[in-house]
Amino acid sequence: MAYDFSTLKNNIKETEEWLTRELSGVRTGRATPALLDGVKPEAYGSRTPLRELSAISVENARTLRIVPWDMSLLKTIEKGLIDADLGVGVATDDQGIRASFPELTSERRTQLLKIASERVEKAKLTLRSHRTD
């Protein structure tokens, strides 16, 4: 009897996509809008992803500009950024919000390496589990 590997292939692909999303949220050198994908401020009665509430652009290597489509959500988005605990400096002006990422220190790089290795290890465990099944 031949085994159908399609479910294993689908599970491997899902795990790979998950790991890609997780690692895109780890800041390496340059600030990218993908770093804010996990931010979900409370808007319109539910938690809404930041990319659905505003336009996110790169000002320079360490700064992102967030321009809400509805300016009444400015304080809500600011609170969501602070609550996300990303370690960013948040400044509000009349045009939107500026999120400034600090310089990467050797201590922070060590923390980021630890976070990345934990996520890779979790993906490995998931793949082993799928393979065993």
XYZ file of N, CA and C in Angstrom:
399
model
N 0.845 -1.177 0.000
C 0.000 0.000 0.000
C 0.893 1.245 0.000
N 0.636 2.147 -0.900
C 1.430 3.363 -1.030
C 0.879 4.441 -0.099
N 1.770 5.179 0.490
C 1.378 6.257 1.394
C 1.199 7.532 0.593
N 0.181 8.297 0.925
C -0.092 9.572 0.268
C 0.668 10.676 1.014
N 1.659 11.260 0.361
C 2.512 12.273 0.978
C 1.955 13.690 0.841
N 0.766 13.844 0.267
C 0.240 15.191 0.028
C -0.021 15.950 1.334
N -0.530 15.254 2.373
C -0.766 15.954 3.645
C 0.548 16.382 4.288
N 1.569 15.533 4.188
C 2.882 15.901 4.729
C 3.447 17.106 3.994
N 3.328 17.115 2.680
C 3.824 18.250 1.893
C 3.081 19.534 2.249
N 1.766 19.439 2.447
C 0.986 20.622 2.838
C 1.411 21.130 4.211
N 1.625 20.208 5.158
C 2.050 20.602 6.503
C 3.437 21.235 6.485
N 4.329 20.701 5.658
C 5.671 21.272 5.541
C 5.590 22.681 4.970
N 4.755 22.863 3.957
C 4.595 24.188 3.340
C 4.019 25.197 4.340
N 3.027 24.773 5.134
C 2.451 25.657 6.153
C 3.487 26.048 7.191
N 4.299 25.094 7.616
C 5.335 25.380 8.602
C 6.373 26.337 8.029
N 6.723 26.142 6.772
C 7.688 27.026 6.120
C 7.144 28.454 6.032
N 5.868 28.601 5.663
C 5.257 29.929 5.585
C 5.187 30.583 6.961
N 4.874 29.783 7.996
C 4.820 30.315 9.358
C 6.186 30.840 9.771
N 7.232 30.049 9.517
C 8.579 30.462 9.897
C 9.001 31.715 9.147
N 8.634 31.817 7.879
C 8.954 33.012 7.102
C 8.293 34.247 7.695
N 7.011 34.113 8.080
C 6.309 35.250 8.708
C 6.951 35.618 10.043
N 7.294 34.621 10.833
C 7.891 34.875 12.148
C 9.248 35.566 12.022
N 10.073 35.103 11.094
C 11.406 35.685 10.948
C 11.360 37.056 10.285
N 10.311 37.341 9.515
C 10.202 38.676 8.915
C 9.908 39.721 9.981
N 9.383 39.293 11.120
C 9.095 40.221 12.209
C 10.288 40.522 13.096
N 11.412 39.874 12.833
C 12.625 40.124 13.612
C 13.457 41.154 12.873
N 13.735 42.257 13.543
C 14.480 43.339 12.908
C 15.957 42.987 12.854
N 16.521 43.075 11.674
C 17.945 42.796 11.542
C 18.729 44.094 11.430
N 18.584 44.826 10.384
C 19.358 46.043 10.231
C 18.497 47.231 9.865
N 17.616 47.039 8.922
C 16.805 48.129 8.395
C 15.352 47.952 8.832
N 14.710 49.037 9.178
C 13.306 48.995 9.578
C 12.446 48.763 8.335
N 11.561 47.783 8.402
C 10.657 47.487 7.295
C 9.226 47.475 7.817
N 8.244 47.751 6.960
C 6.845 47.714 7.397
C 6.415 46.352 7.922
N 7.087 45.284 7.535
C 6.741 43.942 8.008
C 6.953 43.805 9.518
N 7.778 44.663 10.097
C 8.011 44.616 11.535
C 6.756 44.971 12.328
N 5.831 45.684 11.702
C 4.619 46.120 12.385
C 3.421 45.224 12.083
N 3.644 44.081 11.438
C 2.542 43.180 11.098
C 1.830 42.630 12.328
N 2.526 42.499 13.430
C 1.914 41.953 14.638
C 1.124 42.967 15.444
N 1.171 44.233 15.063
C 0.469 45.288 15.797
C -0.994 45.299 15.366
N -1.885 45.114 16.345
C -3.323 45.119 16.064
C -4.034 46.006 17.085
N -4.157 47.297 16.773
C -4.859 48.191 17.694
C -6.364 47.935 17.704
N -6.987 48.336 18.781
C -8.447 48.209 18.934
C -9.101 49.325 18.126
N -9.760 48.961 17.015
C -10.402 49.961 16.166
C -11.712 49.403 15.641
N -12.723 50.235 15.635
C -14.051 49.870 15.140
C -14.621 48.654 15.875
N -14.298 48.525 17.149
C -14.875 47.472 17.969
C -14.159 46.134 17.937
N -13.066 46.038 17.220
C -12.309 44.778 17.189
C -10.830 45.072 16.943
N -10.008 44.066 17.173
C -8.581 44.204 16.907
C -8.362 44.098 15.399
N -7.790 45.150 14.833
C -7.595 45.236 13.391
C -6.105 45.383 13.096
N -5.573 44.630 12.128
C -4.157 44.783 11.777
C -3.843 46.212 11.348
N -2.675 46.675 11.725
C -2.265 48.049 11.447
C -2.239 48.342 9.952
N -1.841 47.372 9.136
C -1.750 47.608 7.686
C -3.122 47.842 7.055
N -4.218 47.454 7.753
C -5.558 47.703 7.240
C -6.102 49.060 7.682
N -5.417 49.695 8.627
C -5.872 50.984 9.142
C -5.066 52.162 8.619
N -3.894 51.886 8.043
C -3.015 52.985 7.684
C -2.045 52.590 6.579
N -1.370 53.591 6.070
C -0.282 53.384 5.118
C 1.022 53.449 5.903
N 1.882 52.472 5.677
C 3.154 52.411 6.391
C 4.272 52.566 5.370
N 5.139 53.552 5.591
C 6.247 53.773 4.662
C 7.551 53.920 5.445
N 8.653 53.750 4.756
C 9.981 53.847 5.362
C 10.498 55.267 5.140
N 10.820 55.955 6.242
C 11.403 57.294 6.128
C 12.909 57.203 5.953
N 13.557 56.444 6.825
C 14.988 56.178 6.701
C 15.261 54.801 7.298
N 16.492 54.452 7.492
C 16.852 53.092 7.900
C 16.275 52.700 9.257
N 15.994 53.656 10.122
C 15.508 53.339 11.464
C 14.135 53.912 11.775
N 13.465 54.517 10.810
C 12.193 55.187 11.076
C 11.119 54.762 10.077
N 9.938 54.460 10.612
C 8.771 54.160 9.789
C 7.733 55.257 10.002
N 7.062 55.642 8.929
C 5.996 56.649 8.996
C 4.663 55.920 8.836
N 3.746 56.151 9.770
C 2.426 55.534 9.748
C 1.403 56.648 9.569
N 0.685 56.603 8.450
C -0.322 57.616 8.157
C -1.686 56.925 8.148
N -2.502 57.142 9.203
C -3.821 56.495 9.258
C -4.742 57.057 8.181
N -5.595 56.184 7.654
C -6.569 56.639 6.675
C -7.689 57.410 7.360
N -7.958 57.114 8.614
C -8.930 57.842 9.417
C -8.156 58.491 10.563
N -7.986 59.799 10.507
C -7.153 60.499 11.492
C -7.716 60.424 12.910
N -8.987 60.049 13.053
C -9.547 59.907 14.395
C -8.959 58.682 15.109
N -8.303 57.806 14.381
C -7.686 56.607 14.966
C -6.232 56.828 15.370
N -5.762 58.055 15.289
C -4.358 58.355 15.571
C -3.958 57.911 16.979
N -4.732 58.277 17.980
C -4.413 57.906 19.371
C -4.528 56.400 19.586
N -5.494 55.768 18.931
C -5.679 54.316 19.049
C -4.482 53.576 18.479
N -4.001 54.016 17.331
C -2.841 53.381 16.703
C -1.598 53.609 17.552
N -1.460 54.818 18.084
C -0.320 55.113 18.949
C -0.328 54.202 20.172
N -1.486 54.024 20.776
C -1.609 53.144 21.939
C -1.303 51.695 21.560
N -1.742 51.265 20.377
C -1.461 49.918 19.904
C 0.026 49.669 19.704
N 0.739 50.687 19.198
C 2.189 50.563 19.023
C 2.907 50.453 20.363
N 2.449 51.230 21.326
C 3.068 51.184 22.651
C 2.767 49.850 23.332
N 1.521 49.375 23.210
C 1.132 48.106 23.827
C 1.816 46.904 23.190
N 2.216 47.016 21.918
C 2.874 45.899 21.228
C 4.263 45.627 21.786
N 4.826 46.579 22.514
C 6.114 46.415 23.184
C 7.211 45.992 22.207
N 7.352 46.760 21.127
C 8.383 46.488 20.129
C 9.690 47.200 20.442
N 9.682 48.040 21.445
C 10.883 48.788 21.787
C 11.125 49.968 20.859
N 10.063 50.510 20.289
C 10.188 51.639 19.370
C 9.782 52.926 20.069
N 10.365 54.020 19.603
C 9.958 55.337 20.062
C 8.820 55.812 19.186
N 7.744 56.269 19.799
C 6.559 56.686 19.051
C 6.379 58.184 19.206
N 6.298 58.883 18.072
C 6.080 60.327 18.085
C 4.922 60.643 17.142
N 3.974 61.452 17.630
C 2.797 61.822 16.834
C 2.928 63.265 16.385
N 2.586 63.518 15.129
C 2.502 64.889 14.634
C 1.222 65.031 13.820
N 1.043 66.163 13.160
C -0.215 66.389 12.439
C -0.370 65.515 11.196
N 0.700 64.911 10.690
C 0.629 64.081 9.491
C 0.466 62.599 9.799
N 0.803 62.185 11.000
C 0.699 60.773 11.348
C 1.595 60.419 12.517
N 2.103 59.216 12.488
C 2.935 58.703 13.580
C 4.283 58.308 13.017
N 5.323 58.624 13.772
C 6.674 58.230 13.406
C 7.157 57.216 14.437
N 7.505 56.008 13.974
C 8.024 54.957 14.849
C 9.526 54.854 14.605
N 10.319 55.182 15.640
C 11.775 55.165 15.519
C 12.335 53.952 16.239
N 13.082 53.139 15.509
C 13.717 51.971 16.093
C 15.089 52.360 16.615
N 15.460 51.876 17.799
C 16.772 52.227 18.351
C 17.904 51.512 17.610
N 19.110 51.993 17.820
C 20.297 51.337 17.256
C 20.396 49.931 17.808
N 20.897 49.021 17.003
C 21.085 47.657 17.475
C 22.381 47.578 18.274
N 22.258 47.234 19.541
C 23.427 47.045 20.387
C 23.798 45.565 20.380
N 24.945 45.251 20.911
C 25.354 43.844 20.948
C 24.421 43.035 21.838
N 23.911 43.657 22.903
C 22.961 42.969 23.780
C 21.658 42.664 23.039
N 21.159 43.634 22.281
C 19.920 43.444 21.530
C 20.111 42.407 20.411
N 21.278 42.416 19.785
C 21.553 41.426 18.746
C 21.556 40.018 19.325
N 22.078 39.873 20.525
C 22.073 38.576 21.193
C 20.643 38.138 21.476
N 19.796 39.074 21.912
C 18.390 38.766 22.151
C 17.687 38.355 20.855
N 17.941 39.069 19.771
C 17.323 38.748 18.484
C 17.780 37.383 17.984
N 19.041 37.055 18.205
C 19.547 35.737 17.828
C 18.842 34.642 18.619
N 18.625 34.897 19.894
C 17.930 33.930 20.740
C 16.486 33.735 20.274
N 15.809 34.832 19.964
C 14.425 34.770 19.489
C 14.348 33.995 18.174
N 15.242 34.310 17.246
C 15.236 33.633 15.951
C 15.516 32.139 16.107
N 16.468 31.789 16.963
C 16.785 30.365 17.139
C 15.639 29.616 17.813
N 14.905 30.285 18.715
C 13.732 29.656 19.338
C 12.656 29.355 18.292
N 12.433 30.286 17.391
C 11.409 30.096 16.361
C 11.813 29.004 15.370
N 13.097 28.956 15.029
C 13.570 27.898 14.134
C 13.426 26.541 14.816
N 13.759 26.472 16.096
C 13.630 25.214 16.832
C 12.171 24.768 16.915
N 11.262 25.717 17.102
C 9.840 25.378 17.134
C 9.387 24.826 15.783
N 9.886 25.414 14.698
C 9.545 24.917 13.357
C 10.100 23.510 13.154
N 11.317 23.258 13.643
C 11.905 21.917 13.528
C 11.062 20.894 14.274
N 10.621 21.246 15.482
C 9.791 20.328 16.261
C 8.469 20.040 15.546
N 7.890 21.067 14.962
C 6.639 20.883 14.229
C 6.846 19.953 13.034
N 7.943 20.154 12.307
C 8.229 19.290 11.153
C 8.460 17.847 11.585
N 9.173 17.654 12.691
C 9.386 16.294 13.185
C 8.058 15.633 13.548
N 7.182 16.409 14.156
C 5.871 15.891 14.527
C 5.077 15.478 13.296
N 5.096 16.305 12.260
C 4.387 15.985 11.018
C 4.989 14.741 10.360
N 6.299 14.661 10.380
C 6.963 13.520 9.763
C 6.628 12.226 10.497
N 6.567 12.299 11.819
C 6.214 11.123 12.614
C 4.785 10.673 12.322
N 3.887 11.644 12.203
C 2.478 11.315 11.898
C 2.384 10.630 10.557
